[in-house]
Amino acid sequence: MAIEDRIKNYWDGRSEDFGRVRRRELESADADAWKNYIEKKISARSGLKILDVGTGAGFFLVLMSRLGHEVTGIDLSTEMLRAAEENLKHFDCRATLLNMSADELNFVDGSFDVVLSRNLTWTLPDVEGAYREWRRVLKVGGVLLNFDSDYGDANFFNVTTCGRGGVSDAQLDECGAIKNALSISRRRRPSWDVDFLSSIGFDVTVDEDIAPTVHLDKSLDFDRIALFAITAIKK
């Protein structure tokens, strides 16, 4: 089975559990913490066109919709998109949902003011291609915000990154096997991301670990690996 199919199947199988976790997070203090962090990075402007790549269960879609932005979420997993739709309905929010690959976007150049991504790039077979596509669809001066962790050396039985609660050993095995098959797992991050994004025409800054800022609800039991935040502005 192709790695892309394994990735899709894995996250399809995680969608129900993932949807519940994201809903709990949206009902916790973490939601305002994330909102405040992102607003500072996009200068708290309203009415922006925002693309959430790898939207999963729609966490950023709900947050950005509440702020009055025009939001589009894409995901390779059709089941994750269903979870996102349920969360949008639950919180009475609106967004456009599309089934699409992160490295092959069906949007014209300069379509968006902001591109968001959370915990996605570590799962991508072609991160370089994805970054180039995200730059292409951004307007000049547009902002890419990528939140992720350096999972390359992680053993998912020792951290909770794949959502250890409610996740089977078989799922953790598959999660680890997929990770180990991807070239991004052999990069040291976020330094690699900063260098690559700079090389393709972004001005880049990085916060090495924002977990203490945005993971406030300890009952959600997020993993113990640093959560970096990359802010990249298209030149």
Short mmCIF file of C-alpha atoms in Angstrom, two decimals:
data_model
loop_
_atom_site.label_atom_id
_atom_site.label_comp_id
_atom_site.label_asym_id
_atom_site.label_seq_id
_atom_site.Cartn_x
_atom_site.Cartn_y
_atom_site.Cartn_z
CA MET A 1 0.00 0.00 0.00
CA ALA A 2 1.29 3.47 -0.91
CA ILE A 3 2.34 5.64 2.02
CA GLU A 4 -0.32 8.23 1.15
CA ASP A 5 -3.02 5.56 1.43
CA ARG A 6 -1.65 4.35 4.76
CA ILE A 7 -1.68 7.91 6.09
CA LYS A 8 -5.27 8.47 4.93
CA ASN A 9 -6.44 5.15 6.37
CA TYR A 10 -4.74 5.83 9.70
CA TRP A 11 -6.37 9.22 10.19
CA ASP A 12 -9.73 7.99 8.91
CA GLY A 13 -9.59 5.44 11.72
CA ARG A 14 -8.69 8.10 14.29
CA SER A 15 -11.37 10.61 13.26
CA GLU A 16 -14.07 9.84 15.83
CA ASP A 17 -11.71 9.97 18.81
CA PHE A 18 -9.90 12.98 17.37
CA GLY A 19 -13.17 14.85 16.89
CA ARG A 20 -14.06 14.40 20.56
CA VAL A 21 -10.63 15.59 21.72
CA ARG A 22 -10.81 18.73 19.58
CA ARG A 23 -14.32 19.49 20.81
CA ARG A 24 -13.13 19.26 24.41
CA GLU A 25 -10.23 21.54 23.55
CA LEU A 26 -12.57 24.09 21.97
CA GLU A 27 -14.60 24.10 25.20
CA SER A 28 -11.51 24.59 27.37
CA ALA A 29 -9.24 27.52 28.23
CA ASP A 30 -6.93 26.37 25.43
CA ALA A 31 -9.29 27.80 22.80
CA ASP A 32 -8.81 31.40 23.95
CA ALA A 33 -5.08 30.82 24.39
CA TRP A 34 -4.75 29.66 20.78
CA LYS A 35 -6.98 32.49 19.54
CA ASN A 36 -4.91 35.11 21.35
CA TYR A 37 -1.63 33.69 20.04
CA ILE A 38 -2.82 33.60 16.43
CA GLU A 39 -4.42 37.05 16.58
CA LYS A 40 -1.08 38.56 17.57
CA LYS A 41 0.60 36.90 14.58
CA ILE A 42 -1.97 38.15 12.08
CA SER A 43 -2.27 41.60 13.71
CA ALA A 44 -5.86 40.88 14.81
CA ARG A 45 -7.18 41.88 11.38
CA SER A 46 -10.73 40.81 10.53
CA GLY A 47 -12.29 39.44 7.36
CA LEU A 48 -9.19 37.57 6.21
CA LYS A 49 -9.20 34.64 3.79
CA ILE A 50 -7.66 31.79 5.76
CA LEU A 51 -6.68 28.29 4.65
CA ASP A 52 -6.35 25.58 7.31
CA VAL A 53 -4.24 22.80 5.81
CA GLY A 54 -4.81 19.39 7.38
CA THR A 55 -7.74 20.77 9.32
CA GLY A 56 -8.47 17.43 10.99
CA ALA A 57 -11.51 17.88 13.22
CA GLY A 58 -11.73 21.60 12.48
CA PHE A 59 -10.16 23.18 15.57
CA PHE A 60 -8.77 26.22 13.74
CA LEU A 61 -11.87 26.46 11.55
CA VAL A 62 -14.05 27.06 14.60
CA LEU A 63 -11.62 29.54 16.17
CA MET A 64 -11.14 31.58 13.00
CA SER A 65 -14.82 31.49 12.04
CA ARG A 66 -15.68 32.93 15.45
CA LEU A 67 -13.35 35.85 14.66
CA GLY A 68 -15.23 36.63 11.45
CA HIS A 69 -12.73 35.33 8.92
CA GLU A 70 -13.55 33.52 5.67
CA VAL A 71 -12.17 30.07 6.39
CA THR A 72 -11.43 27.05 4.21
CA GLY A 73 -10.28 23.73 5.64
CA ILE A 74 -8.72 20.92 3.63
CA ASP A 75 -7.78 17.39 4.62
CA LEU A 76 -6.75 14.17 2.91
CA SER A 77 -8.97 12.19 5.29
CA THR A 78 -12.65 12.22 4.38
CA GLU A 79 -13.56 10.96 7.84
CA MET A 80 -11.69 13.82 9.46
CA LEU A 81 -13.66 16.23 7.30
CA ARG A 82 -16.86 14.66 8.63
CA ALA A 83 -15.58 15.23 12.18
CA ALA A 84 -14.81 18.84 11.28
CA GLU A 85 -18.31 19.30 9.88
CA GLU A 86 -19.81 17.95 13.11
CA ASN A 87 -17.73 20.34 15.21
CA LEU A 88 -18.63 23.30 13.02
CA LYS A 89 -22.31 22.45 13.48
CA HIS A 90 -21.88 21.93 17.22
CA PHE A 91 -20.35 25.40 17.64
CA ASP A 92 -22.64 27.04 15.05
CA CYS A 93 -19.73 28.06 12.83
CA ARG A 94 -19.29 28.13 9.07
CA ALA A 95 -16.37 27.14 6.85
CA THR A 96 -15.69 25.56 3.49
CA LEU A 97 -14.47 21.95 3.69
CA LEU A 98 -12.57 20.31 0.83
CA ASN A 99 -10.91 16.92 0.36
CA MET A 100 -7.44 17.82 -0.86
CA SER A 101 -3.78 16.91 -0.50
CA ALA A 102 -1.53 19.36 1.35
CA ASP A 103 1.05 19.36 -1.44
CA GLU A 104 -1.36 19.72 -4.37
CA LEU A 105 -3.73 22.61 -3.75
CA ASN A 106 -6.56 23.42 -6.15
CA PHE A 107 -6.43 27.17 -5.59
CA VAL A 108 -5.10 29.95 -7.79
CA ASP A 109 -1.95 31.84 -6.82
CA GLY A 110 -2.36 34.39 -4.05
CA SER A 111 -5.75 33.15 -2.87
CA PHE A 112 -5.23 33.53 0.89
CA ASP A 113 -4.07 36.04 3.49
CA VAL A 114 -3.16 33.35 6.01
CA VAL A 115 -2.26 29.65 5.86
CA LEU A 116 -2.54 27.69 9.12
CA SER A 117 -1.32 24.19 9.90
CA ARG A 118 -1.18 22.28 13.17
CA ASN A 119 0.52 18.92 13.77
CA LEU A 120 0.51 18.13 10.07
CA THR A 121 3.96 18.52 8.54
CA TRP A 122 5.41 15.62 10.53
CA THR A 123 2.94 13.35 8.67
CA LEU A 124 3.67 14.53 5.10
CA PRO A 125 5.61 12.50 2.50
CA ASP A 126 6.57 15.70 0.63
CA VAL A 127 6.99 18.58 3.07
CA GLU A 128 9.06 20.61 0.59
CA GLY A 129 6.29 20.36 -2.01
CA ALA A 130 3.68 21.31 0.58
CA TYR A 131 5.62 24.37 1.72
CA ARG A 132 6.02 25.52 -1.89
CA GLU A 133 2.30 25.13 -2.48
CA TRP A 134 1.43 27.01 0.70
CA ARG A 135 3.66 29.87 -0.41
CA ARG A 136 2.09 29.87 -3.87
CA VAL A 137 -1.46 30.30 -2.58
CA LEU A 138 -0.48 33.06 -0.15
CA LYS A 139 -0.68 36.70 -1.13
CA VAL A 140 2.54 38.72 -0.97
CA GLY A 141 2.86 39.72 2.68
CA GLY A 142 0.63 36.79 3.67
CA VAL A 143 1.37 34.80 6.80
CA LEU A 144 2.06 31.09 7.20
CA LEU A 145 1.66 29.78 10.75
CA ASN A 146 2.85 26.22 11.22
CA PHE A 147 2.60 24.51 14.60
CA ASP A 148 4.34 21.15 14.92
CA SER A 149 6.85 19.07 16.87
CA ASP A 150 10.06 17.21 16.14
CA TYR A 151 8.72 13.66 16.35
CA GLY A 152 11.56 12.03 14.43
CA ASP A 153 13.06 10.17 17.40
CA ALA A 154 9.82 9.78 19.36
CA ASN A 155 8.51 6.45 20.56
CA PHE A 156 4.74 6.86 20.58
CA PHE A 157 4.35 4.37 23.41
CA ASN A 158 6.28 6.81 25.63
CA VAL A 159 4.49 10.02 24.66
CA THR A 160 0.82 10.81 24.14
CA THR A 161 1.16 12.54 20.78
CA CYS A 162 -1.09 10.14 18.86
CA GLY A 163 -3.73 10.56 21.53
CA ARG A 164 -2.82 7.59 23.74
CA GLY A 165 -6.20 7.63 25.46
CA GLY A 166 -8.56 5.44 23.45
CA VAL A 167 -5.91 4.49 20.90
CA SER A 168 -4.97 0.85 20.47
CA ASP A 169 -1.44 -0.54 20.48
CA ALA A 170 -1.94 -1.50 16.84
CA GLN A 171 -2.76 2.10 15.96
CA LEU A 172 0.31 3.34 17.81
CA ASP A 173 2.43 0.78 15.95
CA GLU A 174 1.07 2.02 12.63
CA CYS A 175 1.55 5.65 13.63
CA GLY A 176 5.19 4.96 14.44
CA ALA A 177 5.76 2.91 11.28
CA ILE A 178 4.38 5.69 9.09
CA LYS A 179 6.49 8.30 10.88
CA ASN A 180 9.65 6.27 10.46
CA ALA A 181 9.00 5.89 6.72
CA LEU A 182 8.89 9.65 6.12
CA SER A 183 11.94 11.75 5.23
CA ILE A 184 10.81 14.60 7.51
CA SER A 185 11.47 12.30 10.48
CA ARG A 186 15.18 12.44 9.66
CA ARG A 187 15.26 16.26 9.81
CA ARG A 188 15.98 18.24 12.95
CA ARG A 189 13.14 20.60 13.49
CA PRO A 190 12.29 23.44 13.48
CA SER A 191 15.77 24.47 12.25
CA TRP A 192 15.28 22.53 9.00
CA ASP A 193 11.90 24.19 8.40
CA VAL A 194 13.32 27.66 9.03
CA ASP A 195 16.18 27.08 6.57
CA PHE A 196 13.92 25.65 3.87
CA LEU A 197 11.22 28.31 4.18
CA SER A 198 13.84 31.04 4.07
CA SER A 199 15.28 29.50 0.90
CA ILE A 200 11.95 29.68 -0.96
CA GLY A 201 11.14 33.28 -0.15
CA PHE A 202 9.80 33.69 3.36
CA ASP A 203 10.88 35.88 6.25
CA VAL A 204 10.83 33.41 9.13
CA THR A 205 10.72 33.59 12.91
CA VAL A 206 10.20 30.73 15.34
CA ASP A 207 9.01 30.18 18.89
CA GLU A 208 10.70 27.00 20.07
CA ASP A 209 7.93 25.82 22.43
CA ILE A 210 4.48 27.37 22.83
CA ALA A 211 2.98 24.40 24.69
CA PRO A 212 3.03 26.27 28.04
CA THR A 213 1.13 29.10 26.33
CA VAL A 214 -1.62 27.13 24.57
CA HIS A 215 -1.89 23.84 26.48
CA LEU A 216 -3.55 25.12 29.64
CA ASP A 217 -6.10 22.37 30.34
CA LYS A 218 -4.03 19.57 31.88
CA SER A 219 -6.92 17.11 31.58
CA LEU A 220 -6.37 17.03 27.81
CA ASP A 221 -3.04 15.25 28.36
CA PHE A 222 -1.05 16.49 25.36
CA ASP A 223 2.34 15.00 24.60
CA ARG A 224 5.53 16.02 26.32
CA ILE A 225 7.43 17.09 23.20
CA ALA A 226 8.03 20.78 22.50
CA LEU A 227 5.42 22.41 20.25
CA PHE A 228 7.20 24.87 17.96
CA ALA A 229 5.50 27.74 16.16
CA ILE A 230 6.82 29.00 12.83
CA THR A 231 5.72 32.38 11.50
CA ALA A 232 6.68 32.84 7.85
CA ILE A 233 5.80 35.95 5.85
CA LYS A 234 5.80 35.73 2.06
CA LYS A 235 8.20 38.20 0.46
#
